[in-house]
Amino acid sequence: MAHRAPLTNHHVDGTLCPADHKHTSSGKPLHADCPGRAYTQAICSCGGWDMKQSGKGYVNESRKRHLASHAQGAKVLRNLARLDVS
């Protein structure tokens, strides 16, 4: 099973900031109806990891590292299964 941890942007009141609301790198809105991005969140489908920070780049890098750890875990398990057969 491939795990997922999609990034979502949120306004200060916790409401979801739609994907079509573009922002500057600091989170200031470029869309007239948007109050701005207050934080970015990622929640992994594994149920054991989530992150919520104001820095979108930091959340994205952490998300990538976490998802890579799932891939490494699967590789280790495959290698163990090969060793167990002999």
mmCIF file of C-alpha atoms in Angstrom:
data_model
loop_
_atom_site.group_PDB
_atom_site.id
_atom_site.type_symbol
_atom_site.label_atom_id
_atom_site.label_comp_id
_atom_site.label_asym_id
_atom_site.label_seq_id
_atom_site.Cartn_x
_atom_site.Cartn_y
_atom_site.Cartn_z
ATOM 1 C CA MET A 1 0.000 0.000 0.000
ATOM 2 C CA ALA A 2 1.401 3.370 -1.007
ATOM 3 C CA HIS A 3 0.915 5.937 1.706
ATOM 4 C CA ARG A 4 -0.202 9.477 0.959
ATOM 5 C CA ALA A 5 0.241 12.735 2.850
ATOM 6 C CA PRO A 6 -1.354 15.511 0.796
ATOM 7 C CA LEU A 7 -0.522 19.132 1.587
ATOM 8 C CA THR A 8 -3.415 21.391 2.509
ATOM 9 C CA ASN A 9 -3.328 25.144 3.122
ATOM 10 C CA HIS A 10 -5.535 26.759 5.760
ATOM 11 C CA HIS A 11 -6.702 30.242 6.695
ATOM 12 C CA VAL A 12 -6.183 31.604 10.208
ATOM 13 C CA ASP A 13 -9.731 30.502 11.162
ATOM 14 C CA GLY A 14 -8.880 26.897 10.224
ATOM 15 C CA THR A 15 -10.903 26.802 7.007
ATOM 16 C CA LEU A 16 -9.359 25.171 3.968
ATOM 17 C CA CYS A 17 -7.670 27.565 1.549
ATOM 18 C CA PRO A 18 -8.608 26.362 -1.957
ATOM 19 C CA ALA A 19 -5.853 25.281 -4.321
ATOM 20 C CA ASP A 20 -6.734 28.071 -6.766
ATOM 21 C CA HIS A 21 -5.845 30.681 -4.102
ATOM 22 C CA LYS A 22 -2.263 31.562 -4.984
ATOM 23 C CA HIS A 23 0.087 33.072 -2.395
ATOM 24 C CA THR A 24 3.487 34.668 -2.181
ATOM 25 C CA SER A 25 6.200 32.525 -0.605
ATOM 26 C CA SER A 26 5.396 34.160 2.762
ATOM 27 C CA GLY A 27 1.694 33.207 2.529
ATOM 28 C CA LYS A 28 0.291 36.595 1.540
ATOM 29 C CA PRO A 29 -2.733 36.196 -0.721
ATOM 30 C CA LEU A 30 -2.678 36.928 -4.423
ATOM 31 C CA HIS A 31 -6.418 36.191 -4.642
ATOM 32 C CA ALA A 32 -8.816 39.014 -3.760
ATOM 33 C CA ASP A 33 -11.142 36.851 -1.608
ATOM 34 C CA CYS A 34 -8.400 35.099 0.385
ATOM 35 C CA PRO A 35 -7.325 36.275 3.847
ATOM 36 C CA GLY A 36 -3.978 34.495 3.359
ATOM 37 C CA ARG A 37 -2.389 31.188 4.235
ATOM 38 C CA ALA A 38 -1.886 30.852 7.988
ATOM 39 C CA TYR A 39 -0.464 27.313 7.937
ATOM 40 C CA THR A 40 0.096 24.251 5.815
ATOM 41 C CA GLN A 41 -0.774 20.777 7.024
ATOM 42 C CA ALA A 42 0.040 17.241 5.904
ATOM 43 C CA ILE A 43 -1.475 14.091 7.420
ATOM 44 C CA CYS A 44 -0.173 10.684 6.385
ATOM 45 C CA SER A 45 -2.591 7.897 5.533
ATOM 46 C CA CYS A 46 -0.568 5.621 7.867
ATOM 47 C CA GLY A 47 -2.233 7.397 10.791
ATOM 48 C CA GLY A 48 1.035 7.863 12.657
ATOM 49 C CA TRP A 49 2.346 11.153 11.290
ATOM 50 C CA ASP A 50 1.067 14.667 10.785
ATOM 51 C CA MET A 51 2.564 18.133 10.656
ATOM 52 C CA LYS A 52 1.109 21.620 10.848
ATOM 53 C CA GLN A 53 3.440 24.629 10.406
ATOM 54 C CA SER A 54 3.363 28.108 8.934
ATOM 55 C CA GLY A 55 6.215 27.262 6.534
ATOM 56 C CA LYS A 56 4.844 25.387 3.531
ATOM 57 C CA GLY A 57 8.321 24.398 2.325
ATOM 58 C CA TYR A 58 9.232 22.902 5.698
ATOM 59 C CA VAL A 59 6.025 20.844 5.817
ATOM 60 C CA ASN A 60 6.609 19.631 2.261
ATOM 61 C CA GLU A 61 10.219 18.563 2.965
ATOM 62 C CA SER A 62 9.181 16.768 6.170
ATOM 63 C CA ARG A 63 6.331 15.080 4.298
ATOM 64 C CA LYS A 64 8.730 13.823 1.625
ATOM 65 C CA ARG A 65 11.118 12.449 4.270
ATOM 66 C CA HIS A 66 8.271 10.684 6.061
ATOM 67 C CA LEU A 67 6.915 9.123 2.855
ATOM 68 C CA ALA A 68 10.451 8.006 1.946
ATOM 69 C CA SER A 69 10.687 6.264 5.331
ATOM 70 C CA HIS A 70 7.701 4.113 4.328
ATOM 71 C CA ALA A 71 9.504 3.128 1.130
ATOM 72 C CA GLN A 72 12.673 2.296 3.093
ATOM 73 C CA GLY A 73 10.633 0.224 5.549
ATOM 74 C CA ALA A 74 9.105 -1.773 2.697
ATOM 75 C CA LYS A 75 12.567 -2.354 1.218
ATOM 76 C CA VAL A 76 13.893 -3.625 4.566
ATOM 77 C CA LEU A 77 10.913 -5.970 4.932
ATOM 78 C CA ARG A 78 11.465 -7.344 1.410
ATOM 79 C CA ASN A 79 15.124 -7.963 2.207
ATOM 80 C CA LEU A 80 14.204 -9.710 5.463
ATOM 81 C CA ALA A 81 11.727 -11.926 3.631
ATOM 82 C CA ARG A 82 14.475 -12.961 1.211
ATOM 83 C CA LEU A 83 16.784 -13.820 4.092
ATOM 84 C CA ASP A 84 14.043 -15.786 5.844
ATOM 85 C CA VAL A 85 13.506 -18.088 2.835
ATOM 86 C CA SER A 86 16.974 -19.648 3.002
#
